[in-house]
mmCIF file of C-alpha atoms and ligand atoms in Angstrom:
data_model
loop_
_atom_site.group_PDB
_atom_site.id
_atom_site.type_symbol
_atom_site.label_atom_id
_atom_site.label_comp_id
_atom_site.label_asym_id
_atom_site.label_seq_id
_atom_site.Cartn_x
_atom_site.Cartn_y
_atom_site.Cartn_z
ATOM 1 C CA MET A 1 -8.272 -18.067 -2.968
ATOM 2 C CA LYS A 2 -5.281 -16.804 -1.025
ATOM 3 C CA PHE A 3 -5.037 -13.042 -0.663
ATOM 4 C CA LEU A 4 -1.919 -11.099 0.336
ATOM 5 C CA ILE A 5 -2.787 -7.530 1.317
ATOM 6 C CA SER A 6 -0.477 -4.710 2.586
ATOM 7 C CA ALA A 7 -1.964 -1.798 4.539
ATOM 8 C CA GLY A 8 -1.103 1.293 6.441
ATOM 9 C CA PRO A 9 2.084 3.444 6.461
ATOM 10 C CA THR A 10 5.658 2.506 7.108
ATOM 11 C CA LYS A 11 7.888 4.207 9.673
ATOM 12 C CA GLU A 12 11.484 4.999 8.848
ATOM 13 C CA ARG A 13 13.533 5.664 11.964
ATOM 14 C CA ILE A 14 15.843 8.666 12.340
ATOM 15 C CA ASP A 15 16.718 8.039 15.974
ATOM 16 C CA PRO A 16 15.033 6.339 18.925
ATOM 17 C CA VAL A 17 12.389 9.075 19.193
ATOM 18 C CA ARG A 18 11.930 10.364 15.599
ATOM 19 C CA PHE A 19 10.764 8.901 12.328
ATOM 20 C CA ILE A 20 9.525 9.678 8.811
ATOM 21 C CA SER A 21 6.018 8.382 7.982
ATOM 22 C CA ASN A 22 2.738 9.469 6.313
ATOM 23 C CA HIS A 23 -0.925 9.955 6.988
ATOM 24 C CA SER A 24 -2.112 6.424 5.894
ATOM 25 C CA SER A 25 -4.655 5.094 8.416
ATOM 26 C CA GLY A 26 -4.780 1.524 7.139
ATOM 27 C CA LYS A 27 -8.567 1.703 6.806
ATOM 28 C CA MET A 28 -8.662 0.859 3.056
ATOM 29 C CA GLY A 29 -6.314 -2.118 3.322
ATOM 30 C CA TYR A 30 -8.129 -3.435 6.402
ATOM 31 C CA ALA A 31 -11.468 -3.007 4.617
ATOM 32 C CA LEU A 32 -10.091 -5.064 1.685
ATOM 33 C CA ALA A 33 -8.942 -7.792 4.072
ATOM 34 C CA SER A 34 -12.371 -7.856 5.805
ATOM 35 C CA ALA A 35 -14.180 -7.979 2.446
ATOM 36 C CA ALA A 36 -12.016 -10.864 1.173
ATOM 37 C CA LEU A 37 -12.599 -12.872 4.417
ATOM 38 C CA LYS A 38 -16.340 -12.230 4.207
ATOM 39 C CA MET A 39 -16.317 -13.680 0.697
ATOM 40 C CA GLY A 40 -14.691 -16.839 2.071
ATOM 41 C CA HIS A 41 -11.075 -16.263 1.089
ATOM 42 C CA GLU A 42 -7.866 -16.576 3.108
ATOM 43 C CA VAL A 43 -5.978 -13.379 3.953
ATOM 44 C CA ILE A 44 -2.448 -12.597 4.975
ATOM 45 C CA LEU A 45 -2.436 -8.938 6.033
ATOM 46 C CA VAL A 46 0.965 -7.236 6.213
ATOM 47 C CA SER A 47 0.385 -4.075 8.200
ATOM 48 C CA GLY A 48 2.308 -0.998 9.051
ATOM 49 C CA PRO A 49 1.730 0.740 12.427
ATOM 50 C CA VAL A 50 -2.016 1.777 12.556
ATOM 51 C CA ASN A 51 -4.577 2.364 15.244
ATOM 52 C CA ILE A 52 -7.293 -0.017 14.076
ATOM 53 C CA ILE A 53 -7.879 -3.664 14.949
ATOM 54 C CA PRO A 54 -7.172 -6.224 12.208
ATOM 55 C CA PRO A 55 -9.992 -8.672 11.308
ATOM 56 C CA LYS A 56 -9.382 -11.629 13.632
ATOM 57 C CA GLU A 57 -9.604 -14.259 10.822
ATOM 58 C CA ALA A 58 -6.724 -12.652 9.005
ATOM 59 C CA ASN A 59 -3.201 -13.860 9.479
ATOM 60 C CA THR A 60 -1.684 -10.463 10.332
ATOM 61 C CA ILE A 61 1.995 -9.728 10.092
ATOM 62 C CA ASN A 62 2.986 -6.424 11.796
ATOM 63 C CA ILE A 63 5.906 -4.597 10.358
ATOM 64 C CA GLU A 64 7.378 -1.144 10.825
ATOM 65 C CA SER A 65 9.806 -0.150 8.028
ATOM 66 C CA ALA A 66 9.639 -0.459 4.249
ATOM 67 C CA ALA A 67 12.476 -3.025 4.370
ATOM 68 C CA GLU A 68 10.440 -5.154 6.837
ATOM 69 C CA MET A 69 7.314 -4.778 4.593
ATOM 70 C CA ALA A 70 9.437 -5.836 1.555
ATOM 71 C CA ASP A 71 10.616 -9.016 3.394
ATOM 72 C CA ALA A 72 7.082 -9.969 4.476
ATOM 73 C CA MET A 73 5.557 -9.336 1.038
ATOM 74 C CA LYS A 74 8.256 -11.130 -0.961
ATOM 75 C CA SER A 75 8.295 -14.166 1.308
ATOM 76 C CA ASN A 76 4.480 -14.635 1.092
ATOM 77 C CA PHE A 77 4.032 -13.681 -2.520
ATOM 78 C CA ASN A 78 4.621 -17.009 -4.274
ATOM 79 C CA ASP A 79 1.725 -18.611 -2.281
ATOM 80 C CA ALA A 80 -0.746 -15.827 -3.028
ATOM 81 C CA ASP A 81 -3.326 -15.954 -5.774
ATOM 82 C CA ILE A 82 -4.195 -12.290 -5.437
ATOM 83 C CA THR A 83 -1.940 -9.616 -3.995
ATOM 84 C CA ILE A 84 -3.111 -6.094 -3.233
ATOM 85 C CA SER A 85 -0.564 -3.426 -2.344
ATOM 86 C CA CYS A 86 -2.550 -0.896 -0.445
ATOM 87 C CA ALA A 87 0.189 0.292 1.908
ATOM 88 C CA ALA A 88 1.664 3.767 1.690
ATOM 89 C CA VAL A 89 5.273 2.646 1.637
ATOM 90 C CA ALA A 90 7.919 5.252 2.303
ATOM 91 C CA ASP A 91 9.914 5.944 -0.905
ATOM 92 C CA TYR A 92 12.926 7.184 1.079
ATOM 93 C CA ARG A 93 14.540 6.338 4.450
ATOM 94 C CA PRO A 94 17.352 8.079 6.423
ATOM 95 C CA VAL A 95 20.740 6.780 5.313
ATOM 96 C CA ILE A 96 21.736 6.779 8.985
ATOM 97 C CA THR A 97 19.588 5.649 11.927
ATOM 98 C CA HIS A 98 21.150 7.176 15.034
ATOM 99 C CA GLN A 99 21.301 4.819 18.005
ATOM 100 C CA SER A 100 20.957 7.623 20.555
ATOM 101 C CA LYS A 101 18.733 10.698 20.434
ATOM 102 C CA MET A 102 20.053 13.444 18.218
ATOM 103 C CA LYS A 103 20.793 16.674 20.022
ATOM 104 C CA LYS A 104 19.853 20.021 18.417
ATOM 105 C CA GLY A 105 22.489 22.561 17.302
ATOM 106 C CA ASP A 106 22.354 26.138 16.010
ATOM 107 C CA GLU A 107 22.840 25.212 12.361
ATOM 108 C CA ASN A 108 20.256 23.912 9.903
ATOM 109 C CA LEU A 109 20.056 20.172 9.871
ATOM 110 C CA VAL A 110 20.188 18.253 6.529
ATOM 111 C CA LEU A 111 18.879 14.674 6.613
ATOM 112 C CA GLU A 112 20.221 12.422 3.862
ATOM 113 C CA LEU A 113 17.621 10.012 2.558
ATOM 114 C CA GLU A 114 18.017 6.954 0.341
ATOM 115 C CA ARG A 115 15.480 5.175 -1.816
ATOM 116 C CA THR A 116 13.652 2.175 -0.373
ATOM 117 C CA GLU A 117 12.879 -0.810 -2.563
ATOM 118 C CA ASP A 118 9.742 -0.446 -4.761
ATOM 119 C CA ILE A 119 8.036 -3.562 -3.369
ATOM 120 C CA LEU A 120 5.207 -3.582 -5.913
ATOM 121 C CA ALA A 121 7.554 -3.299 -8.865
ATOM 122 C CA ARG A 122 9.610 -6.249 -7.444
ATOM 123 C CA LEU A 123 6.395 -8.343 -7.100
ATOM 124 C CA GLY A 124 5.547 -7.378 -10.693
ATOM 125 C CA LYS A 125 8.798 -9.003 -11.765
ATOM 126 C CA MET A 126 8.219 -12.120 -9.609
ATOM 127 C CA LYS A 127 4.605 -12.590 -10.844
ATOM 128 C CA VAL A 128 3.737 -15.776 -12.737
ATOM 129 C CA GLU A 129 0.656 -16.706 -14.784
ATOM 130 C CA ASN A 130 -2.568 -16.967 -12.758
ATOM 131 C CA GLN A 131 -1.354 -14.530 -10.075
ATOM 132 C CA LEU A 132 -3.232 -11.228 -9.901
ATOM 133 C CA LEU A 133 -1.330 -8.107 -8.761
ATOM 134 C CA VAL A 134 -3.180 -5.002 -7.774
ATOM 135 C CA GLY A 135 -1.668 -1.670 -6.868
ATOM 136 C CA PHE A 136 -2.936 1.701 -5.597
ATOM 137 C CA ALA A 137 -2.083 5.136 -7.009
ATOM 138 C CA ALA A 138 -2.769 8.054 -4.717
ATOM 139 C CA GLU A 139 -2.433 11.193 -6.797
ATOM 140 C CA THR A 140 -3.218 14.914 -6.353
ATOM 141 C CA ASN A 141 -2.786 15.578 -10.135
ATOM 142 C CA ASP A 142 -3.263 13.836 -13.458
ATOM 143 C CA LEU A 143 -4.906 10.946 -11.711
ATOM 144 C CA ILE A 144 -5.635 8.625 -14.671
ATOM 145 C CA ALA A 145 -2.443 9.246 -16.612
ATOM 146 C CA ASN A 146 -0.207 8.685 -13.511
ATOM 147 C CA ALA A 147 -2.161 5.594 -12.500
ATOM 148 C CA LYS A 148 -1.845 4.091 -16.021
ATOM 149 C CA GLY A 149 1.882 4.764 -15.988
ATOM 150 C CA LYS A 150 2.199 2.843 -12.684
ATOM 151 C CA LEU A 151 0.056 -0.020 -14.004
ATOM 152 C CA GLU A 152 2.429 -0.533 -16.894
ATOM 153 C CA ARG A 153 5.754 0.172 -15.151
ATOM 154 C CA LYS A 154 5.030 -2.212 -12.312
ATOM 155 C CA ASN A 155 3.429 -5.041 -14.437
ATOM 156 C CA LEU A 156 0.097 -4.846 -12.600
ATOM 157 C CA ASP A 157 -3.245 -6.437 -13.516
ATOM 158 C CA TRP A 158 -5.317 -3.650 -11.919
ATOM 159 C CA ILE A 159 -4.618 -0.290 -10.354
ATOM 160 C CA VAL A 160 -6.921 1.548 -7.993
ATOM 161 C CA ALA A 161 -6.627 5.242 -8.807
ATOM 162 C CA ASN A 162 -7.377 7.360 -5.781
ATOM 163 C CA LYS A 163 -7.517 11.205 -5.909
ATOM 164 C CA ILE A 164 -6.113 12.630 -2.694
ATOM 165 C CA GLY A 165 -6.004 16.153 -1.374
ATOM 166 C CA GLU A 166 -9.796 16.696 -1.324
ATOM 167 C CA ALA A 167 -11.762 16.716 1.931
ATOM 168 C CA GLY A 168 -13.702 13.539 2.775
ATOM 169 C CA THR A 169 -11.711 11.014 0.653
ATOM 170 C CA GLY A 170 -8.270 9.450 0.703
ATOM 171 C CA PHE A 171 -5.898 8.548 3.485
ATOM 172 C CA ALA A 172 -7.623 9.021 6.812
ATOM 173 C CA ALA A 173 -11.234 9.344 5.681
ATOM 174 C CA ASP A 174 -13.940 6.701 6.156
ATOM 175 C CA GLN A 175 -15.068 7.132 2.560
ATOM 176 C CA ASN A 176 -13.280 6.996 -0.711
ATOM 177 C CA GLU A 177 -13.833 7.504 -4.444
ATOM 178 C CA VAL A 178 -11.700 5.510 -6.897
ATOM 179 C CA THR A 179 -11.322 4.528 -10.493
ATOM 180 C CA LEU A 180 -10.272 0.953 -11.221
ATOM 181 C CA ILE A 181 -8.100 0.500 -14.304
ATOM 182 C CA SER A 182 -7.125 -2.877 -15.728
ATOM 183 C CA LYS A 183 -4.192 -3.822 -17.931
ATOM 184 C CA ASN A 184 -6.747 -4.742 -20.679
ATOM 185 C CA GLY A 185 -7.978 -1.172 -20.735
ATOM 186 C CA LYS A 186 -11.127 -1.440 -18.599
ATOM 187 C CA MET A 187 -11.870 1.724 -16.622
ATOM 188 C CA ILE A 188 -14.489 1.551 -13.877
ATOM 189 C CA LYS A 189 -15.335 4.594 -11.806
ATOM 190 C CA LEU A 190 -16.744 3.759 -8.356
ATOM 191 C CA PRO A 191 -18.590 6.576 -6.752
ATOM 192 C CA LEU A 192 -17.969 7.991 -3.249
ATOM 193 C CA GLU A 193 -18.719 5.174 -0.764
ATOM 194 C CA ASP A 194 -17.719 3.826 2.662
ATOM 195 C CA LYS A 195 -14.376 2.029 2.416
ATOM 196 C CA SER A 196 -16.033 -1.277 3.371
ATOM 197 C CA THR A 197 -18.601 -1.144 0.488
ATOM 198 C CA LEU A 198 -15.896 0.002 -1.870
ATOM 199 C CA ALA A 199 -13.613 -2.848 -0.781
ATOM 200 C CA GLU A 200 -16.324 -5.393 -1.617
ATOM 201 C CA LYS A 201 -16.777 -3.801 -5.054
ATOM 202 C CA ILE A 202 -13.061 -3.736 -5.744
ATOM 203 C CA ILE A 203 -12.615 -7.359 -4.890
ATOM 204 C CA SER A 204 -15.686 -8.491 -6.837
ATOM 205 C CA GLN A 205 -14.477 -6.564 -9.903
ATOM 206 C CA ILE A 206 -10.872 -7.933 -9.835
ATOM 207 C CA LEU A 207 -12.255 -11.452 -9.478
ATOM 208 C CA THR A 208 -14.493 -11.260 -12.582
HETATM 209 N N1 CTP B 1 4.667 0.886 -3.336
HETATM 210 C C1 CTP B 1 5.581 -0.126 -2.982
HETATM 211 N N2 CTP B 1 6.829 0.150 -2.583
HETATM 212 C C2 CTP B 1 7.280 1.399 -2.439
HETATM 213 C C3 CTP B 1 6.394 2.458 -2.793
HETATM 214 C C4 CTP B 1 5.114 2.144 -3.213
HETATM 215 O O1 CTP B 1 5.162 -1.311 -3.065
HETATM 216 N N3 CTP B 1 8.500 1.641 -2.046
HETATM 217 C C5 CTP B 1 3.334 0.611 -3.850
HETATM 218 C C6 CTP B 1 2.174 1.120 -3.038
HETATM 219 O O2 CTP B 1 1.725 0.153 -2.118
HETATM 220 C C7 CTP B 1 1.084 1.383 -4.091
HETATM 221 C C8 CTP B 1 1.950 1.789 -5.350
HETATM 222 O O3 CTP B 1 3.250 1.260 -5.127
HETATM 223 O O4 CTP B 1 0.424 0.256 -4.437
HETATM 224 C C9 CTP B 1 2.089 3.279 -5.401
HETATM 225 O O5 CTP B 1 2.941 3.549 -6.504
HETATM 226 P P1 CTP B 1 4.158 4.599 -6.411
HETATM 227 O O6 CTP B 1 4.615 4.857 -7.771
HETATM 228 O O7 CTP B 1 5.193 4.032 -5.589
HETATM 229 O O8 CTP B 1 3.443 5.784 -5.749
HETATM 230 P P2 CTP B 1 4.212 6.876 -5.005
HETATM 231 O O9 CTP B 1 5.079 6.316 -3.923
HETATM 232 O O10 CTP B 1 3.116 7.830 -4.594
HETATM 233 O O11 CTP B 1 5.202 7.380 -6.164
HETATM 234 P P3 CTP B 1 5.273 8.763 -6.936
HETATM 235 O O12 CTP B 1 6.030 9.615 -6.022
HETATM 236 O O13 CTP B 1 6.009 8.384 -8.184
HETATM 237 O O14 CTP B 1 3.811 9.199 -7.215
#
């Protein structure tokens, strides 16, 4: 099978030295890529800027912004059997990227931000029969209800619901605790595990 996996954060530039980003480490997406490769599948890994080494058998495409991630995901999507959107894509980017470093003044500074494309929702519209589309929902509140909403709105087959804001799980941690929810109403709670073990379980489950 051909897997297309996104991982890590995106970086939205304000000027040559400043950007907007988030705490995603890329560990979960990279663990999913490694698990898929270990099971004998092909992997295209679309990665935001992270500090970990991609599995060498993966075909890794390094991107920086949400717009670049959108291009890479959309252009590889039709060939993929299974697409997993694990990246923490910025929802907003600065309307203006300054070409030279912004200088400070005495007044408050207001940055105007515009929406980025919802890549996963777009892929949900492009999806044809026999393609599987999997998203992640990182939530601090109402985990299951919010995740189910995203599953439906974005036309997904599975969503991995991930409670964040608690020590030891989520973005930068080595372990994670998630609930898998399918469009057919299956709900599978996976206990706290290393991201690599969890990745194998997630992939085995979505392939059943
Ligand atoms: N995602 C995406 N493109 C975006 C934003 C998110 O593809 N511009 C994907 C993520 O990779 C993840 C899922 O969508 O699989 C997360 O859903 P989303 O509703 O975008 O989550 P949040 O950005 O956290 O949104 P909200 O503020 O509504 O919780």
